[in-house]
mmCIF file with all atom_site columns, C-alpha atoms in Angstrom:
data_model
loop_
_atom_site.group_PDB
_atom_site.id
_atom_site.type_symbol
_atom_site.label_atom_id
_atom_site.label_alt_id
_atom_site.label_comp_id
_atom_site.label_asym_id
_atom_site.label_entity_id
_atom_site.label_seq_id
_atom_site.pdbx_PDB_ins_code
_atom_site.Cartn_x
_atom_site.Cartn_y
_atom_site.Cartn_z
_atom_site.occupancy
_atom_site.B_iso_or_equiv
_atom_site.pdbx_formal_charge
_atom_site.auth_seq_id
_atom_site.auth_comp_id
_atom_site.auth_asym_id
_atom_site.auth_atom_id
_atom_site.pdbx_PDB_model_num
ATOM 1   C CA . UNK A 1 1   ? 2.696  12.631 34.099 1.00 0.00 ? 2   UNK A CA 1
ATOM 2   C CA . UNK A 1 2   ? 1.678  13.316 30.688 1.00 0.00 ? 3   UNK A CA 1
ATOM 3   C CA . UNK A 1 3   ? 4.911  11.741 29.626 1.00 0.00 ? 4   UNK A CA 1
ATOM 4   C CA . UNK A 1 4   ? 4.973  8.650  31.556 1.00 0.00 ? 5   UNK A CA 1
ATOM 5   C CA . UNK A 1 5   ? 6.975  9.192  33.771 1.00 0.00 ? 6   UNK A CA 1
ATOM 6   C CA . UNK A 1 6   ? 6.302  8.989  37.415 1.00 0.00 ? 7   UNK A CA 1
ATOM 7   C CA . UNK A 1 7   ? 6.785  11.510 39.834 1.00 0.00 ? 8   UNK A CA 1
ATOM 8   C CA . UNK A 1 8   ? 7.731  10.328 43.440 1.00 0.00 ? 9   UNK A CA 1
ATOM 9   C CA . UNK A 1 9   ? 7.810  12.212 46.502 1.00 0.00 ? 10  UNK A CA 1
ATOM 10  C CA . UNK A 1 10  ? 10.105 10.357 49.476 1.00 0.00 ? 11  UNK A CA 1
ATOM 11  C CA . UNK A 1 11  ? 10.271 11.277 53.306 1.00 0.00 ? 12  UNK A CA 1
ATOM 12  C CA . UNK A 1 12  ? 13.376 10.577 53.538 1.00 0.00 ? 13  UNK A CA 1
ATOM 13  C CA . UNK A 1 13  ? 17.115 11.135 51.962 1.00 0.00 ? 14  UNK A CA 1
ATOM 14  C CA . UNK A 1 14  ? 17.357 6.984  52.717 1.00 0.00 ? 15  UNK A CA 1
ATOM 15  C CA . UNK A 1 15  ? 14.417 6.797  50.500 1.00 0.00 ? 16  UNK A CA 1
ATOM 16  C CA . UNK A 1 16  ? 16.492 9.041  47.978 1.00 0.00 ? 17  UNK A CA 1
ATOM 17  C CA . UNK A 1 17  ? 19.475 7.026  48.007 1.00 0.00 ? 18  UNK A CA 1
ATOM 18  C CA . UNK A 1 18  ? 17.840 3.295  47.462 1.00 0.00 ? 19  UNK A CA 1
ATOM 19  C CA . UNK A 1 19  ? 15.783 4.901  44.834 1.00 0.00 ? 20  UNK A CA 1
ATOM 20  C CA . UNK A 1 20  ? 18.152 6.541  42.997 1.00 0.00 ? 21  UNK A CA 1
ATOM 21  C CA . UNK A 1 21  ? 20.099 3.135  43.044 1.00 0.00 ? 22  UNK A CA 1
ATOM 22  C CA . UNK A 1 22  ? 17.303 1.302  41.130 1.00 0.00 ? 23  UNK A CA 1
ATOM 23  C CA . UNK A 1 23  ? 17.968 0.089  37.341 1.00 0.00 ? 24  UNK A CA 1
ATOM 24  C CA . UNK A 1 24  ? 14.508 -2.267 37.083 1.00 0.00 ? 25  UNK A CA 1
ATOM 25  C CA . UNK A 1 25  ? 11.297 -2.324 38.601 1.00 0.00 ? 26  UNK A CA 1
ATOM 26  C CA . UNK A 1 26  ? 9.493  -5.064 37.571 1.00 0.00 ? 27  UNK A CA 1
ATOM 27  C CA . UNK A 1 27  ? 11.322 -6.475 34.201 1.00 0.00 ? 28  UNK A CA 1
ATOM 28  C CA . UNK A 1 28  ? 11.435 -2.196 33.161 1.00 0.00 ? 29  UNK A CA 1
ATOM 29  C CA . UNK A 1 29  ? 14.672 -0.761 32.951 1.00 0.00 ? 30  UNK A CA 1
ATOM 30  C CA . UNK A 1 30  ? 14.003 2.707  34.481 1.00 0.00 ? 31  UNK A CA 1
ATOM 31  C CA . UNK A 1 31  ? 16.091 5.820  35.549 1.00 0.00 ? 32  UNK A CA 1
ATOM 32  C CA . UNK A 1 32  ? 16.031 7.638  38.475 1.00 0.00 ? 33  UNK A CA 1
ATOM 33  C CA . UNK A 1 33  ? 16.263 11.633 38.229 1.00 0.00 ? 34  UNK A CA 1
ATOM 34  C CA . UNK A 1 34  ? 16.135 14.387 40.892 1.00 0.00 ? 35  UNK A CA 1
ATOM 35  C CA . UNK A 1 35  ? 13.631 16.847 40.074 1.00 0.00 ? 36  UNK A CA 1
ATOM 36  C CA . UNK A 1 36  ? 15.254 19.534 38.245 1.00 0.00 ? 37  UNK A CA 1
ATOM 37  C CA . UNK A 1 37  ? 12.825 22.578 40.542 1.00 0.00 ? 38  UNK A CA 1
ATOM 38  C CA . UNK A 1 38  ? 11.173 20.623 43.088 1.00 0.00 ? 39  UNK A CA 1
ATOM 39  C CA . UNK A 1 39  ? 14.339 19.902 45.333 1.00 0.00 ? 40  UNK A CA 1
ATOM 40  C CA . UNK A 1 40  ? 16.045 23.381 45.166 1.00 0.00 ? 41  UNK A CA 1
ATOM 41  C CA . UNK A 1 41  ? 15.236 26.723 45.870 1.00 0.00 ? 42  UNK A CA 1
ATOM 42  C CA . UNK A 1 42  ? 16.644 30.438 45.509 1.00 0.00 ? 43  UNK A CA 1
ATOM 43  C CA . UNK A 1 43  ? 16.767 33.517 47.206 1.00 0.00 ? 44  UNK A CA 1
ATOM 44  C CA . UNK A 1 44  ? 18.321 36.916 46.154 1.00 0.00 ? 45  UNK A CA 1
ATOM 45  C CA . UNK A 1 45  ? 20.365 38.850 48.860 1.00 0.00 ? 46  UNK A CA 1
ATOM 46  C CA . UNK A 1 46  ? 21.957 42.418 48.001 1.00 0.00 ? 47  UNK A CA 1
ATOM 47  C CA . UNK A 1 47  ? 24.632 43.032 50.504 1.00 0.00 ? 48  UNK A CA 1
ATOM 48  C CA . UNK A 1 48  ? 26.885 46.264 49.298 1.00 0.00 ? 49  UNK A CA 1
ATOM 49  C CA . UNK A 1 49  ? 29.940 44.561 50.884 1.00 0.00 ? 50  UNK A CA 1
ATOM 50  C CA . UNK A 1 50  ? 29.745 41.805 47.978 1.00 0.00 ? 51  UNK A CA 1
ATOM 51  C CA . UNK A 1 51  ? 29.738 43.880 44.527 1.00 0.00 ? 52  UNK A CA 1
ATOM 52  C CA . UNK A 1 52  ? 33.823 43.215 44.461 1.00 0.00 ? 53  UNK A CA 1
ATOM 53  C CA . UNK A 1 53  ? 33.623 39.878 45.876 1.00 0.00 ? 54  UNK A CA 1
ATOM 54  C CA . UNK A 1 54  ? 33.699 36.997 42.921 1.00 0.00 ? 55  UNK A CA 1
ATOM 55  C CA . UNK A 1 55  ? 30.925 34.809 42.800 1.00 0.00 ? 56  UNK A CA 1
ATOM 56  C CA . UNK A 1 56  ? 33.474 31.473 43.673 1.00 0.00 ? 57  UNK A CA 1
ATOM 57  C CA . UNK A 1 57  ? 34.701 33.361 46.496 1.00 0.00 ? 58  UNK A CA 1
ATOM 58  C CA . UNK A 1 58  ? 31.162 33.819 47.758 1.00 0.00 ? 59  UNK A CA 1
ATOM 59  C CA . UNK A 1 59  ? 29.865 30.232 46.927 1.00 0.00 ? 60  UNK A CA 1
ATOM 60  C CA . UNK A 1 60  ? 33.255 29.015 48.360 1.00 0.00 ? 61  UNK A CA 1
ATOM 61  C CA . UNK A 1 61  ? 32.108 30.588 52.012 1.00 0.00 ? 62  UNK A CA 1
ATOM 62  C CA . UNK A 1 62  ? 28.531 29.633 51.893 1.00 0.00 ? 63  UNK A CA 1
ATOM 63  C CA . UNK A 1 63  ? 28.423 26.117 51.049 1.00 0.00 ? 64  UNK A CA 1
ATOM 64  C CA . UNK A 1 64  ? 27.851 25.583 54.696 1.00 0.00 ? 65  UNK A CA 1
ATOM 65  C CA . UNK A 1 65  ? 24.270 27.050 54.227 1.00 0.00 ? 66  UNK A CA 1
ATOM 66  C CA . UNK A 1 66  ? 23.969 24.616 51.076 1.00 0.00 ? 67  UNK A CA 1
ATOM 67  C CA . UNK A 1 67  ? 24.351 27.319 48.925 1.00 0.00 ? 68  UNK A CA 1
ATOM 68  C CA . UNK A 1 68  ? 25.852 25.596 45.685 1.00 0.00 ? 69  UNK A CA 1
ATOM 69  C CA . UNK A 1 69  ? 25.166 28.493 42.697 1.00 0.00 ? 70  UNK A CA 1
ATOM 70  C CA . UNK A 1 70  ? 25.463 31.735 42.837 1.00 0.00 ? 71  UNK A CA 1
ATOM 71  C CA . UNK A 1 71  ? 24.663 34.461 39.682 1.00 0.00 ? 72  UNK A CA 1
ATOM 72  C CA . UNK A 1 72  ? 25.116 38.287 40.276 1.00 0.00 ? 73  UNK A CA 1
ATOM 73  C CA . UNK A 1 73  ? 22.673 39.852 38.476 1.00 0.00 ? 74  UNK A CA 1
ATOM 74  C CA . UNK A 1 74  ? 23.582 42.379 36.190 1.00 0.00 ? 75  UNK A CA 1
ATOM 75  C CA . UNK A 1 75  ? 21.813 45.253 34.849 1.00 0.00 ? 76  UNK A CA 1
ATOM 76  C CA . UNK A 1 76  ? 22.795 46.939 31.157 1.00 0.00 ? 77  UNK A CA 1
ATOM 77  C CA . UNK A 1 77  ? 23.474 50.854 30.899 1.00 0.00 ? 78  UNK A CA 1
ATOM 78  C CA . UNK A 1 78  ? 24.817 52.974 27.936 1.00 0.00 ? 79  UNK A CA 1
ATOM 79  C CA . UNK A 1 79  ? 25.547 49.538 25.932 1.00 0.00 ? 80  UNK A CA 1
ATOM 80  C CA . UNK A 1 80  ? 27.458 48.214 28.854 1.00 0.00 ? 81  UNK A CA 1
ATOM 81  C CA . UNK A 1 81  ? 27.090 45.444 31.015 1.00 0.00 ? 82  UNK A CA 1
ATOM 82  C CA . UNK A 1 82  ? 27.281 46.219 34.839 1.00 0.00 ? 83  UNK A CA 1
ATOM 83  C CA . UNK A 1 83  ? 27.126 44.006 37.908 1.00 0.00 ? 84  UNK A CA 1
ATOM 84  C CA . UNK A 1 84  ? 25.031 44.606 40.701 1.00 0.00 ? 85  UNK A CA 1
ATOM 85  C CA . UNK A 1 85  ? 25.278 43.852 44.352 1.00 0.00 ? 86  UNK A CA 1
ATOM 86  C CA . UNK A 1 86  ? 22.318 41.453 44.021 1.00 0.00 ? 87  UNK A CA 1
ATOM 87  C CA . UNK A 1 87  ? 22.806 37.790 43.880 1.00 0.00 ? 88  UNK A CA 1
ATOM 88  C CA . UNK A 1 88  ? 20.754 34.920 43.415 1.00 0.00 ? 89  UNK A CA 1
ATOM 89  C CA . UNK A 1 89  ? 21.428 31.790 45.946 1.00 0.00 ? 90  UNK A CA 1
ATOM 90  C CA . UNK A 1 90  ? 21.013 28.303 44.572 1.00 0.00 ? 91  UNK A CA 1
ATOM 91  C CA . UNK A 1 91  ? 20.401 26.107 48.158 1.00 0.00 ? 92  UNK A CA 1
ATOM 92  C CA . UNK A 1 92  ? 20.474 22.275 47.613 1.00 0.00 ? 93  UNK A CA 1
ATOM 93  C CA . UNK A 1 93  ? 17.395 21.537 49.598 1.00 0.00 ? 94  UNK A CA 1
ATOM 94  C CA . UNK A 1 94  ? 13.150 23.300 48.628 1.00 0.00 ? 95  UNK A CA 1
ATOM 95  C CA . UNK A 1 95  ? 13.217 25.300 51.390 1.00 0.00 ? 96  UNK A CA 1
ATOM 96  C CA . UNK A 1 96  ? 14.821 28.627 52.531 1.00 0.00 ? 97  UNK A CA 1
ATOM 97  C CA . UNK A 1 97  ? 16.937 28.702 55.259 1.00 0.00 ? 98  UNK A CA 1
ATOM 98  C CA . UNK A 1 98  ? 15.796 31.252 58.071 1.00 0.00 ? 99  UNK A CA 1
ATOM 99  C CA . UNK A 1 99  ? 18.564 33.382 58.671 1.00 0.00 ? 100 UNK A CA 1
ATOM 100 C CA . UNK A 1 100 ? 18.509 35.969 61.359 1.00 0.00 ? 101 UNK A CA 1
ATOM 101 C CA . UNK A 1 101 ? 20.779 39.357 60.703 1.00 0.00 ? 102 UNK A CA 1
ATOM 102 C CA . UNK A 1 102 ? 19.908 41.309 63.923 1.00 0.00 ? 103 UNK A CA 1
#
């Protein structure tokens, strides 16, 4: 990369873990990073049932679909702020999860 450092792609979350563990290569000190983008992803769902539910509540009950953010988006009308029953997922791995609802 443009700014030296070095972008690696792994196969396997072993891989992840010994590199991440790393503090030399060579006689370099170094640090490891996950990829702020690359390694998440985000979906929007808009399901009328959640516009009273809190955002905790609803990251609380999903973190078994590695959901681990969740935003309501909000819109702004007359000067005031008002949320929406859309939300934006934060998952914890670069692909969707296919979820079936009928």
């Amino acid at each position: 990369m443009r700014s030296g450092d070095l972008f690696l792609e792994v196969s396997s979350s072993k891989q992840v873990t010994d590199l991440i563990k790393l503090q030399k290569l060579a006689h370099l000190d170094i640090t490891v990073a996950l990829h702020t983008n690359l390694n998440f992803s985000r979906g929007v769902i808009s399901p009328a049932e959640f516009l009273n539910v809190s955002t905790e509540e609803i990251l609380e009950n999903m973190k078994a679909q590695k959901v681990y953010g969740v935003r309501r988006i909000t819109i702004r009308r007359d000067g005031q702020v008002l949320n929406t029953k859309h939300l934006t997922l934060t998952f914890s791995t670069p692909d969707l999860p296919l979820i079936s609802l009928f």
